Amino acid sequence: MSKYINLAVAISLILLSCQAQSQEKKRITDSAGKAALKPILITEETRFDTDDPAIWINSEDVSKSLIIGTDKQTDGALYVYNLHGKIIADKVVTGLKRPNNVDVAYGLKLNNTPLDIAVVTERESGRIRVFTLPDMKAIDNGGIEVFVGESSRKPMGIALYQRPSDNEIFAIISRKEGPETNYLWQYHLQDAGNGTVKAQLIRKFGKFSGRKEIESIAVDDALGYVYYSDEGAGIRKYYADPAKNDNRELAFFGSGDFKKDMEGISVYATTDATGYILISNQQSNSFMVYKREGDAKNPHSHTLIAEIPMSTLASDGSEVTNINLGPKFPKGLFVAMSEGKVFHYYDWRDIDAIIKRVLKTQVAHN
């Protein structure tokens, strides 16, 4: 009798294996039958639910650069990974109240000492948290409240703008719900005088369609622009520098390009003024690519130039760098969140090859 039971189990395992292989093949193939781009590696798993990554470049030794990623839950955490995707346990910050998005900046001065920092939104506490890099020590006196006085105080997206002229750092923050105007609040991060950071509110700006929410924000420091995903509507572009005193919407693009939600935004520079904007087409498991410099006659006209099927599932957040990080990533690294409690690391050369192939095909057809 046991022989037949074992045979039945074996057949079941074979069927399950075939089904899993079929699902995997389907998962990494887009509707046009093109194989999705596979990552160089996938990180170790977090405890709950990955959401958004940031990349910190170690200026003394780029091989020791770090990836910082949120694990979104009530008892969530900021995870820290090396370039091999391994969790560095003694740097992980636990006990955060639903950490959502994270970004990094360089050289914030405390007591005249420049410090690199990671700043994360803590949704359930209505605060942002600030940690030094690479040691991940808190310098925020337990957290800095944001959206004070508002009925909705649940911060979600964050991008740090570092002004090239004076290296001052500003946090641009979105929230779970908000008004149709002045949806984003911008804070100047400064030395509080006691070894901690304070945040001074200096600007409110940004339209919101009211359709879903605004979570993903990215800043192009060099060109001075901020982009954010108005989910279900489109991508909005503004000046990042509050000193311009100009809150005009410079561009609204991507409407109609996405299956449903537009999410994580990353900006890759090929030169000082050119490059690409990559935006997660969340329900299609792909990234949409736009020219950083805009069209030939209008720097604020961003039309879709390519769609890249990726192996990430329902990606919320992403980040990219053009810095040479060694043999695996000589032209830079693209990191994207994926379902499964992980982040995917991609070699920029693989992404660049697809973009160039698409552009070449477009030229040939024209």
Coordinates of C-alpha atoms in Angstrom, one line a residue:
M1 CA 0.0 0.0 0.0
S2 CA 2.8 2.4 0.9
K3 CA 4.3 1.8 -2.6
Y4 CA 1.2 3.3 -4.2
I5 CA 1.1 6.1 -1.8
N6 CA 4.7 7.0 -2.6
L7 CA 4.0 6.7 -6.3
A8 CA 1.1 9.1 -5.9
V9 CA 3.2 11.6 -4.0
A10 CA 5.9 11.4 -6.6
I11 CA 3.4 12.1 -9.4
S12 CA 2.0 15.0 -7.4
L13 CA 5.5 16.5 -6.9
I14 CA 6.2 16.1 -10.6
L15 CA 3.0 17.9 -11.5
L16 CA 3.7 20.7 -9.0
S17 CA 7.2 21.1 -10.4
C18 CA 5.8 21.3 -14.0
Q19 CA 3.2 23.8 -12.8
A20 CA 5.8 25.9 -11.0
Q21 CA 8.1 25.9 -14.1
S22 CA 5.2 27.0 -16.3
Q23 CA 4.3 29.8 -13.9
E24 CA 7.9 30.9 -13.7
K25 CA 8.2 31.0 -17.5
K26 CA 4.9 33.0 -17.7
R27 CA 6.1 35.3 -15.0
I28 CA 9.3 36.4 -16.9
T29 CA 7.6 36.8 -20.2
D30 CA 5.6 39.9 -21.3
S31 CA 2.5 39.9 -23.4
A32 CA 4.5 40.2 -26.6
G33 CA 6.5 37.1 -25.8
K34 CA 9.7 38.9 -25.0
A35 CA 11.7 37.4 -22.1
A36 CA 11.9 39.7 -19.1
L37 CA 15.3 41.0 -18.0
K38 CA 16.7 38.9 -15.2
P39 CA 18.7 40.4 -12.3
I40 CA 22.3 39.7 -11.6
L41 CA 21.3 38.7 -8.1
I42 CA 18.4 38.8 -5.6
T43 CA 18.8 39.9 -2.0
E44 CA 18.1 37.8 1.0
E45 CA 14.5 38.1 2.3
T46 CA 13.2 40.7 4.7
R47 CA 10.7 39.8 7.4
F48 CA 7.5 41.4 6.0
D49 CA 7.3 43.3 2.8
T50 CA 10.0 45.2 0.9
D51 CA 9.0 48.6 -0.6
D52 CA 11.7 51.1 -1.5
P53 CA 15.5 51.0 -1.9
A54 CA 18.3 53.6 -1.8
I55 CA 21.9 53.3 -2.8
W56 CA 24.7 54.7 -0.7
I57 CA 28.1 55.1 -2.4
N58 CA 31.1 54.6 -0.2
S59 CA 33.5 57.2 -1.5
E60 CA 36.5 55.5 0.1
D61 CA 35.9 52.1 -1.3
V62 CA 33.0 51.7 -3.7
S63 CA 33.0 47.9 -3.3
K64 CA 31.7 48.6 0.3
S65 CA 28.8 50.6 -0.9
L66 CA 25.4 49.7 0.6
I67 CA 21.8 49.2 -0.4
I68 CA 19.2 50.4 2.2
G69 CA 15.7 49.1 1.8
T70 CA 12.4 49.4 3.7
D71 CA 10.5 46.5 5.2
K72 CA 6.9 47.9 5.4
Q73 CA 4.9 46.8 8.4
T74 CA 3.9 48.1 11.8
D75 CA 7.0 46.4 13.3
G76 CA 9.0 47.2 10.2
A77 CA 12.7 47.9 9.6
L78 CA 15.3 49.4 7.5
Y79 CA 17.4 46.7 6.0
V80 CA 21.0 47.1 4.9
Y81 CA 22.6 45.0 2.2
N82 CA 26.0 44.7 0.7
L83 CA 26.6 44.5 -3.1
H84 CA 26.2 40.7 -2.9
G85 CA 22.7 41.1 -1.7
K86 CA 23.5 39.8 1.8
I87 CA 21.9 41.4 4.8
I88 CA 24.3 43.2 7.2
A89 CA 22.5 42.2 10.4
D90 CA 24.3 44.7 12.8
K91 CA 23.2 47.6 10.6
V92 CA 19.5 46.7 10.4
V93 CA 17.2 49.2 12.2
T94 CA 14.1 47.4 13.6
G95 CA 11.0 48.5 15.4
L96 CA 9.9 51.2 12.9
K97 CA 6.2 52.0 12.5
R98 CA 5.6 51.1 8.9
P99 CA 8.6 52.5 7.2
N100 CA 7.7 53.4 3.6
N101 CA 10.3 55.1 1.5
V102 CA 14.0 55.9 2.0
D103 CA 16.6 58.1 0.4
V104 CA 20.2 59.1 1.1
A105 CA 22.3 62.3 1.0
Y106 CA 25.9 63.2 1.6
G107 CA 27.7 65.6 3.9
L108 CA 25.0 66.9 6.3
K109 CA 27.0 69.0 8.8
L110 CA 26.4 68.3 12.5
N111 CA 28.8 70.1 14.8
N112 CA 30.8 71.0 11.7
T113 CA 31.3 67.3 10.9
P114 CA 29.9 66.2 7.5
L115 CA 27.7 63.0 7.8
D116 CA 26.1 60.9 5.2
I117 CA 22.5 60.1 6.0
A118 CA 19.6 57.8 5.3
V119 CA 16.1 59.3 5.8
V120 CA 13.0 57.2 5.9
T121 CA 9.3 58.0 6.3
E122 CA 7.6 56.3 9.2
R123 CA 3.9 56.3 8.2
E124 CA 2.1 55.3 11.4
S125 CA 4.0 57.8 13.6
G126 CA 3.7 60.7 11.2
R127 CA 7.5 61.2 11.3
I128 CA 10.7 60.9 9.4
R129 CA 13.7 59.1 10.8
V130 CA 17.3 60.1 10.2
F131 CA 20.3 57.7 10.4
T132 CA 24.0 58.1 9.8
L133 CA 25.7 56.1 7.1
P134 CA 27.3 53.6 7.1
D135 CA 26.8 52.9 10.8
M136 CA 23.0 53.5 10.9
K137 CA 22.9 55.5 14.1
A138 CA 19.8 57.6 14.8
I139 CA 20.4 61.4 14.9
D140 CA 16.8 62.5 15.0
N141 CA 16.0 62.5 18.7
G142 CA 13.5 59.8 18.2
G143 CA 11.9 61.2 15.0
I144 CA 10.8 64.4 13.4
E145 CA 7.1 65.1 13.0
V146 CA 5.9 66.1 9.5
F147 CA 2.6 67.5 8.1
V148 CA 1.9 69.0 11.5
G149 CA -1.6 70.5 11.7
E150 CA -2.9 68.4 8.8
S151 CA -5.8 66.0 9.1
S152 CA -3.8 63.4 7.2
R153 CA -0.2 63.0 8.6
K154 CA 0.9 59.7 7.1
P155 CA 4.1 60.3 5.2
M156 CA 4.9 57.9 2.4
G157 CA 7.3 59.0 -0.3
I158 CA 10.6 60.9 0.2
A159 CA 13.4 62.3 -1.9
L160 CA 16.4 64.2 -0.7
Y161 CA 17.4 67.2 -2.8
Q162 CA 21.0 68.2 -2.4
R163 CA 21.5 71.7 -3.8
P164 CA 24.8 71.7 -5.8
S165 CA 25.6 75.4 -5.1
D166 CA 25.9 75.0 -1.3
N167 CA 25.3 71.3 -0.5
E168 CA 22.2 72.1 1.6
I169 CA 19.8 69.1 2.0
F170 CA 16.1 69.3 1.6
A171 CA 13.5 66.5 2.1
I172 CA 10.5 66.4 -0.2
I173 CA 7.8 64.3 1.3
S174 CA 4.4 63.0 0.1
R175 CA 1.6 61.5 2.2
K176 CA -1.1 58.8 2.0
E177 CA -4.0 61.3 1.5
G178 CA -4.0 65.0 0.9
P179 CA -5.4 68.0 -1.0
E180 CA -5.4 68.6 -4.7
T181 CA -2.8 71.4 -4.3
N182 CA 0.2 71.7 -2.0
Y183 CA 0.3 67.9 -1.6
L184 CA 4.1 67.8 -1.1
W185 CA 5.9 69.5 1.7
Q186 CA 9.6 70.3 1.6
Y187 CA 11.8 70.6 4.7
H188 CA 15.3 71.9 5.2
L189 CA 17.4 69.5 7.2
Q190 CA 19.7 71.3 9.6
D191 CA 21.9 70.9 12.6
A192 CA 19.7 71.3 15.7
G193 CA 22.7 72.2 17.8
N194 CA 22.7 69.2 20.1
G195 CA 24.1 66.5 17.8
T196 CA 20.7 65.9 16.2
V197 CA 18.9 67.0 13.0
K198 CA 15.9 69.3 12.8
A199 CA 13.6 69.9 9.8
Q200 CA 12.3 73.4 8.9
L201 CA 9.2 73.5 6.7
I202 CA 10.0 75.9 3.8
R203 CA 7.7 75.0 1.0
K204 CA 4.3 73.4 0.0
F205 CA 3.7 72.6 -3.6
G206 CA 2.5 70.0 -6.1
K207 CA -0.8 68.9 -7.7
F208 CA -2.7 65.7 -7.0
S209 CA -5.4 64.2 -9.2
G210 CA -7.2 62.7 -6.2
R211 CA -7.3 59.3 -7.9
K212 CA -5.1 57.2 -5.6
E213 CA -2.0 58.4 -3.8
I214 CA 1.4 59.8 -4.2
E215 CA 4.3 57.6 -3.0
S216 CA 7.3 57.6 -5.4
I217 CA 9.4 60.7 -5.6
A218 CA 12.8 61.2 -7.3
V219 CA 15.1 64.2 -7.5
D220 CA 17.6 65.0 -10.2
D221 CA 20.1 67.1 -8.2
A222 CA 22.2 68.1 -11.2
L223 CA 19.4 69.5 -13.3
G224 CA 17.3 70.6 -10.3
Y225 CA 14.0 68.8 -10.9
V226 CA 11.7 66.7 -8.8
Y227 CA 9.5 64.0 -10.3
Y228 CA 6.6 62.2 -8.6
S229 CA 4.1 59.5 -9.5
D230 CA 0.5 60.6 -9.2
E231 CA -0.7 57.0 -9.3
G232 CA -3.3 56.3 -11.9
A233 CA -2.9 59.7 -13.5
G234 CA 0.7 60.5 -14.6
I235 CA 4.2 61.8 -13.7
R236 CA 4.5 65.4 -12.4
K237 CA 7.7 67.5 -12.7
Y238 CA 8.6 70.6 -10.7
Y239 CA 11.7 72.6 -9.7
A240 CA 13.4 71.1 -6.7
D241 CA 15.1 74.2 -5.4
P242 CA 12.8 76.2 -3.1
A243 CA 15.0 79.3 -3.6
K244 CA 13.6 79.5 -7.2
N245 CA 10.3 80.5 -5.6
D246 CA 8.6 78.9 -8.6
N247 CA 5.9 76.2 -8.0
R248 CA 4.8 75.9 -11.6
E249 CA 4.2 72.4 -12.8
L250 CA 6.8 71.9 -15.5
A251 CA 5.5 68.7 -17.0
F252 CA 2.8 66.1 -16.7
F253 CA 3.5 63.0 -18.7
G254 CA 3.0 59.2 -18.9
S255 CA -0.7 59.4 -18.9
G256 CA -1.9 56.4 -21.0
D257 CA 1.5 54.7 -21.0
F258 CA 0.9 52.5 -18.0
K259 CA -1.3 49.5 -17.5
K260 CA -2.6 50.9 -14.2
D261 CA -0.3 52.4 -11.6
M262 CA 3.0 54.2 -12.1
E263 CA 5.3 53.7 -9.1
G264 CA 9.1 53.8 -8.5
I265 CA 11.1 56.5 -10.3
S266 CA 14.8 56.5 -10.9
V267 CA 17.1 58.9 -12.9
Y268 CA 20.2 57.6 -14.6
A269 CA 22.7 60.2 -15.9
T270 CA 24.7 59.4 -19.1
T271 CA 26.2 62.9 -19.1
D272 CA 25.8 66.0 -17.0
A273 CA 22.6 66.9 -18.9
T274 CA 21.4 63.6 -20.5
G275 CA 20.2 60.2 -19.5
Y276 CA 17.0 58.3 -18.7
I277 CA 14.0 58.4 -16.3
L278 CA 12.8 54.9 -15.4
I279 CA 9.3 54.4 -13.9
S280 CA 7.7 51.2 -12.7
N281 CA 4.7 50.0 -14.7
Q282 CA 3.6 48.1 -11.7
Q283 CA 0.9 45.8 -12.9
S284 CA 2.9 44.9 -16.1
N285 CA 6.1 44.0 -14.3
S286 CA 8.0 46.4 -16.5
F287 CA 9.8 49.8 -16.4
M288 CA 8.9 52.6 -18.8
V289 CA 11.9 54.7 -20.1
Y290 CA 11.8 58.4 -20.9
K291 CA 14.7 60.8 -21.9
R292 CA 16.0 62.8 -18.9
E293 CA 16.7 65.8 -21.1
G294 CA 13.2 65.8 -22.7
D295 CA 12.6 66.2 -26.4
A296 CA 14.9 68.1 -28.8
K297 CA 12.9 71.3 -28.6
N298 CA 11.5 71.1 -25.1
P299 CA 13.3 69.9 -22.0
H300 CA 9.9 69.4 -20.2
S301 CA 8.4 67.2 -22.9
H302 CA 9.0 63.6 -21.9
T303 CA 7.7 60.9 -24.4
L304 CA 8.0 57.2 -23.9
I305 CA 11.0 55.7 -25.7
A306 CA 11.1 52.1 -24.4
E307 CA 9.4 49.6 -22.2
I308 CA 11.6 47.0 -20.5
P309 CA 10.0 43.8 -19.1
M310 CA 11.7 43.0 -15.8
S311 CA 11.7 40.0 -13.5
T312 CA 10.5 42.2 -10.6
L313 CA 6.9 41.5 -9.5
A314 CA 4.7 44.6 -8.8
S315 CA 7.6 46.8 -8.2
D316 CA 6.9 49.7 -5.8
G317 CA 10.3 51.3 -5.6
S318 CA 13.7 51.5 -7.4
E319 CA 17.0 53.3 -7.4
V320 CA 19.9 53.6 -9.8
T321 CA 23.5 54.9 -9.9
N322 CA 25.9 55.4 -12.8
I323 CA 29.0 54.8 -10.5
N324 CA 31.3 52.0 -11.3
L325 CA 30.7 49.5 -8.5
G326 CA 33.1 46.8 -9.7
P327 CA 33.1 43.9 -12.2
K328 CA 29.4 43.1 -11.8
F329 CA 28.2 46.7 -12.2
P330 CA 30.9 48.7 -14.1
K331 CA 28.4 51.1 -15.6
G332 CA 26.2 51.3 -12.5
L333 CA 23.5 49.4 -10.6
F334 CA 19.7 49.4 -10.8
V335 CA 17.9 48.2 -7.7
A336 CA 14.2 47.4 -7.7
M337 CA 11.8 46.1 -5.1
S338 CA 10.0 42.9 -6.0
E339 CA 7.3 40.9 -4.3
G340 CA 8.7 38.0 -2.3
K341 CA 10.3 40.3 0.4
V342 CA 13.4 41.0 -1.8
F343 CA 15.2 43.5 -4.0
H344 CA 16.6 42.7 -7.4
Y345 CA 20.1 44.0 -8.5
Y346 CA 20.5 44.7 -12.3
D347 CA 23.6 45.4 -14.2
W348 CA 23.0 48.8 -16.0
R349 CA 24.7 47.5 -19.1
D350 CA 21.9 45.0 -19.6
I351 CA 19.3 47.8 -19.3
D352 CA 21.3 50.1 -21.6
A353 CA 21.6 47.4 -24.3
I354 CA 17.8 47.1 -24.4
I355 CA 17.2 50.8 -24.6
K356 CA 19.8 51.2 -27.4
R357 CA 18.3 48.3 -29.3
V358 CA 14.8 49.8 -29.1
L359 CA 16.0 53.2 -30.1
K360 CA 18.0 51.7 -33.1
T361 CA 14.8 49.9 -34.2
Q362 CA 12.8 53.1 -34.0
V363 CA 15.3 54.9 -36.1
A364 CA 15.3 52.1 -38.7
H365 CA 11.5 52.2 -38.9
N366 CA 11.5 56.0 -39.3

